[in-house]
Coordinates of C-alpha atoms in Angstrom, one line a residue:
M3 CA 0.0 0.0 0.0
E4 CA 1.5 3.3 -1.0
P5 CA 1.8 6.1 1.6
T6 CA -0.8 8.9 1.5
P7 CA 0.8 12.4 0.8
D8 CA 0.8 13.1 4.5
E9 CA 2.7 10.0 5.2
A10 CA 5.1 10.1 2.3
P11 CA 8.6 10.8 3.2
S12 CA 9.8 14.3 2.3
H13 CA 12.9 14.6 0.1
E14 CA 13.0 18.4 0.3
P15 CA 16.4 19.5 1.8
H16 CA 15.9 21.8 4.7
D17 CA 19.3 21.9 6.2
S18 CA 21.3 25.1 6.7
A19 CA 23.8 24.2 4.1
F20 CA 21.1 24.0 1.5
G21 CA 19.9 27.4 2.5
V22 CA 23.3 28.8 2.2
R23 CA 23.7 27.3 -1.3
L24 CA 20.4 28.6 -2.4
N25 CA 21.3 32.1 -1.2
W26 CA 24.6 32.0 -3.2
L27 CA 22.9 30.9 -6.4
R28 CA 20.3 33.6 -6.0
A29 CA 23.0 36.1 -5.5
A30 CA 24.8 34.7 -8.5
V31 CA 21.8 35.2 -10.7
L32 CA 21.2 38.8 -9.5
G33 CA 24.8 39.6 -9.9
A34 CA 24.7 38.3 -13.5
N35 CA 21.5 40.3 -14.1
D36 CA 23.3 43.5 -12.8
G37 CA 26.2 42.9 -15.1
I38 CA 23.9 42.4 -18.2
V39 CA 21.8 45.5 -17.5
S40 CA 24.7 47.9 -16.5
T41 CA 27.1 47.0 -19.2
A42 CA 24.2 46.9 -21.8
G43 CA 23.2 50.3 -20.9
L44 CA 26.8 51.6 -21.2
V45 CA 27.6 50.0 -24.6
V46 CA 24.2 51.0 -26.0
G47 CA 24.6 54.4 -24.9
V48 CA 28.0 54.8 -26.4
A49 CA 26.6 53.1 -29.6
G50 CA 24.1 56.1 -29.8
A51 CA 27.1 58.4 -30.0
T52 CA 29.6 56.4 -32.2
T53 CA 30.0 53.3 -34.2
D54 CA 33.7 53.1 -33.5
R55 CA 34.4 49.5 -32.4
A56 CA 37.4 50.4 -30.4
A57 CA 35.4 53.1 -28.3
L58 CA 32.8 50.6 -27.8
L59 CA 35.2 47.9 -26.7
T60 CA 37.0 50.4 -24.4
A61 CA 33.8 51.6 -22.8
G62 CA 32.5 48.1 -22.4
L63 CA 35.7 46.7 -20.8
A64 CA 35.9 49.7 -18.5
G65 CA 32.3 49.1 -17.3
L66 CA 32.9 45.4 -16.9
L67 CA 35.9 45.8 -14.7
A68 CA 34.6 48.7 -12.8
G69 CA 31.4 47.1 -12.1
S70 CA 32.7 43.7 -11.1
L71 CA 35.3 45.1 -8.8
S72 CA 32.7 47.5 -7.2
M73 CA 30.4 44.4 -6.6
A74 CA 33.3 42.4 -5.3
V75 CA 34.5 45.1 -2.9
G76 CA 31.0 45.9 -1.8
E77 CA 30.2 42.3 -1.1
Y78 CA 33.4 41.8 0.7
V79 CA 32.8 44.7 3.0
S80 CA 29.3 43.8 3.6
V81 CA 29.9 40.2 4.5
S82 CA 32.9 41.1 6.6
T83 CA 30.7 43.3 8.7
Q84 CA 28.2 40.5 9.0
R85 CA 30.8 37.9 10.0
D86 CA 32.3 40.4 12.5
S87 CA 28.8 40.8 14.1
E88 CA 28.2 37.1 14.1
R89 CA 31.6 36.4 15.8
A90 CA 30.9 39.1 18.4
A91 CA 27.4 37.7 19.1
L92 CA 29.0 34.2 19.5
A93 CA 31.6 35.6 21.9
V94 CA 29.0 37.3 24.0
E95 CA 26.9 34.0 24.1
R96 CA 30.0 32.0 25.1
R97 CA 30.9 34.3 27.9
E98 CA 27.3 34.2 29.3
L99 CA 27.2 30.4 29.2
R100 CA 30.3 30.3 31.2
E101 CA 29.2 32.9 33.7
Q102 CA 25.6 32.3 34.1
P103 CA 24.6 28.8 32.7
E104 CA 21.4 28.5 34.7
A105 CA 20.0 31.8 33.3
E106 CA 21.0 30.7 29.8
L107 CA 19.2 27.4 30.4
D108 CA 16.1 29.2 31.4
E109 CA 16.4 31.7 28.4
L110 CA 16.7 28.7 26.0
T111 CA 13.6 27.0 27.6
D112 CA 11.7 30.2 27.1
L113 CA 12.7 30.4 23.5
L114 CA 11.5 27.0 22.8
A115 CA 8.3 27.5 24.7
A116 CA 7.7 30.5 22.6
R117 CA 7.9 28.4 19.5
G118 CA 4.9 26.3 20.6
L119 CA 6.4 23.6 22.9
T120 CA 4.8 23.0 26.3
R121 CA 6.9 24.3 29.3
D122 CA 7.9 20.8 30.3
V123 CA 8.8 19.6 26.9
A124 CA 10.7 22.8 26.2
R125 CA 12.7 22.4 29.5
E126 CA 13.7 18.8 28.6
A127 CA 14.5 19.9 25.0
A128 CA 16.7 22.9 26.3
E129 CA 18.4 20.5 28.9
Q130 CA 19.3 17.9 26.0
L131 CA 20.4 20.6 23.6
T132 CA 22.6 22.2 26.3
E133 CA 24.2 18.9 27.2
R134 CA 24.9 18.2 23.6
D135 CA 26.3 21.6 22.7
A136 CA 25.1 24.6 24.5
L137 CA 26.8 27.3 22.4
R138 CA 25.4 25.7 19.1
A139 CA 21.9 25.5 20.7
H140 CA 21.9 29.2 21.8
A141 CA 23.4 30.3 18.5
R142 CA 20.7 28.6 16.3
V143 CA 17.6 29.2 18.5
E144 CA 18.5 32.5 20.0
L145 CA 20.7 34.2 17.4
G146 CA 19.9 32.4 14.2
I147 CA 23.5 31.7 13.6
D148 CA 25.1 28.3 12.5
P149 CA 28.6 28.4 14.1
D150 CA 29.9 26.1 11.5
S151 CA 28.7 28.0 8.6
L152 CA 29.7 31.7 9.2
T153 CA 29.7 33.8 5.9
N154 CA 33.0 34.1 4.2
P155 CA 33.7 37.5 2.7
W156 CA 36.3 36.2 0.2
H157 CA 33.8 33.6 -1.2
A158 CA 31.2 36.3 -1.5
A159 CA 33.6 38.8 -3.2
A160 CA 34.7 36.1 -5.7
A161 CA 31.1 35.0 -6.4
S162 CA 30.0 38.6 -7.1
F163 CA 32.9 39.3 -9.3
L164 CA 32.5 36.2 -11.4
A165 CA 28.7 36.6 -11.7
F166 CA 28.9 40.2 -12.7
T167 CA 31.7 39.5 -15.2
V168 CA 29.8 36.6 -16.8
G169 CA 26.7 38.8 -17.1
A170 CA 28.7 41.8 -18.5
L171 CA 30.5 39.8 -21.2
L172 CA 27.1 39.1 -23.1
P173 CA 26.4 42.6 -24.1
L174 CA 30.0 43.5 -24.6
L175 CA 30.5 40.7 -27.1
A176 CA 27.2 41.3 -28.7
M177 CA 28.1 44.9 -29.3
V178 CA 31.8 44.5 -30.6
L179 CA 31.6 41.2 -32.6
P180 CA 28.8 41.7 -35.1
P181 CA 29.0 44.1 -38.3
A182 CA 28.3 47.8 -37.4
D183 CA 24.9 47.8 -39.0
A184 CA 23.6 44.9 -36.9
R185 CA 25.3 45.2 -33.7
L186 CA 22.7 47.4 -32.0
W187 CA 19.8 45.0 -32.6
V188 CA 21.9 42.0 -31.9
T189 CA 22.8 43.5 -28.5
V190 CA 19.3 44.5 -27.7
L191 CA 17.8 41.2 -28.5
S192 CA 20.5 39.2 -26.8
V193 CA 20.2 41.3 -23.6
L194 CA 16.5 40.9 -23.5
A195 CA 16.8 37.2 -24.1
A196 CA 19.3 36.9 -21.2
L197 CA 17.2 39.1 -18.8
T198 CA 14.3 36.7 -19.5
G199 CA 16.4 33.8 -18.4
T200 CA 17.7 35.6 -15.3
G201 CA 14.2 36.9 -14.4
W202 CA 12.7 33.3 -14.7
W203 CA 15.5 31.8 -12.6
S204 CA 15.2 34.4 -10.0
A205 CA 11.5 33.7 -9.7
R206 CA 12.2 29.9 -9.6
L207 CA 14.7 30.2 -6.8
G208 CA 12.2 32.4 -4.8
A209 CA 9.5 30.1 -5.5
A210 CA 7.4 33.0 -7.0
P211 CA 5.4 33.5 -10.3
A212 CA 7.7 33.7 -13.2
R213 CA 5.7 36.2 -15.4
P214 CA 5.8 39.2 -13.1
A215 CA 9.5 38.7 -12.4
V216 CA 10.4 38.5 -16.1
V217 CA 8.3 41.4 -17.0
R218 CA 10.1 43.6 -14.3
V219 CA 13.5 42.4 -15.2
V220 CA 13.0 42.7 -19.0
G221 CA 11.2 46.1 -18.7
G222 CA 13.9 47.6 -16.5
G223 CA 16.6 46.4 -19.0
A224 CA 14.8 47.8 -21.9
L225 CA 14.2 51.1 -20.2
A226 CA 17.9 51.4 -19.2
M227 CA 18.9 50.7 -22.9
G228 CA 16.4 53.0 -24.4
V229 CA 17.4 55.9 -21.9
T230 CA 21.2 55.5 -22.5
Y231 CA 20.8 55.2 -26.2
A232 CA 18.7 58.3 -26.4
V233 CA 21.3 60.2 -24.3
G234 CA 24.1 58.8 -26.4
S235 CA 22.5 59.8 -29.6
L236 CA 21.7 63.3 -28.4
L237 CA 25.4 63.9 -27.3
G238 CA 26.6 62.4 -30.5
A239 CA 24.3 64.8 -32.5
V240 CA 25.7 67.8 -30.8
G241 CA 29.3 66.7 -31.1
V242 CA 30.0 66.0 -27.5

């Protein structure tokens, strides 16, 4: 007899490592999207002012490097600050466990009871968790931190750099490789297709409807390219 849906075993991963991987994947998709939109806006804007391949390549490479490095540095600073905060919180928790273990046990009991356990069950669970690993228990229940999976700023910086670079390469290559009379449309169509993909993936990763996400991402990219091309054309017309 096959198990009912309620009885069937769940194969969905709910561990913290899976959550970390999912966050990294979502950040990579968003970083690639940023690379696509910002570089596309830059090269399309320059294309509005000139058809010179060298100028387009120079502008695109400058935008790619500036954007990827800026993303990497920003992510490194942000994640370093988060990691410092996590370490400081763990140090405080470690000291409190050493200096007032009974009060910390009561606190853990209260936290577990607040999550729906009866007082007796919460107390028993708190005692077992404390006996097994008090710091880990308080870190996860009280602070929402996994001591074994603290964020790594170097990994975050590298991931942001690579994601932005990969995304930025598409509009750059689409602009400089085709013939002059086709490069603008090749770039626009390539960028819109890529944004459709990143919008769909971002929605999938967030378990959200795909259509609104795709419309937002594609619409924003199209607007950015339209505005920068108009400005570039205007500046090119006046000889700036």
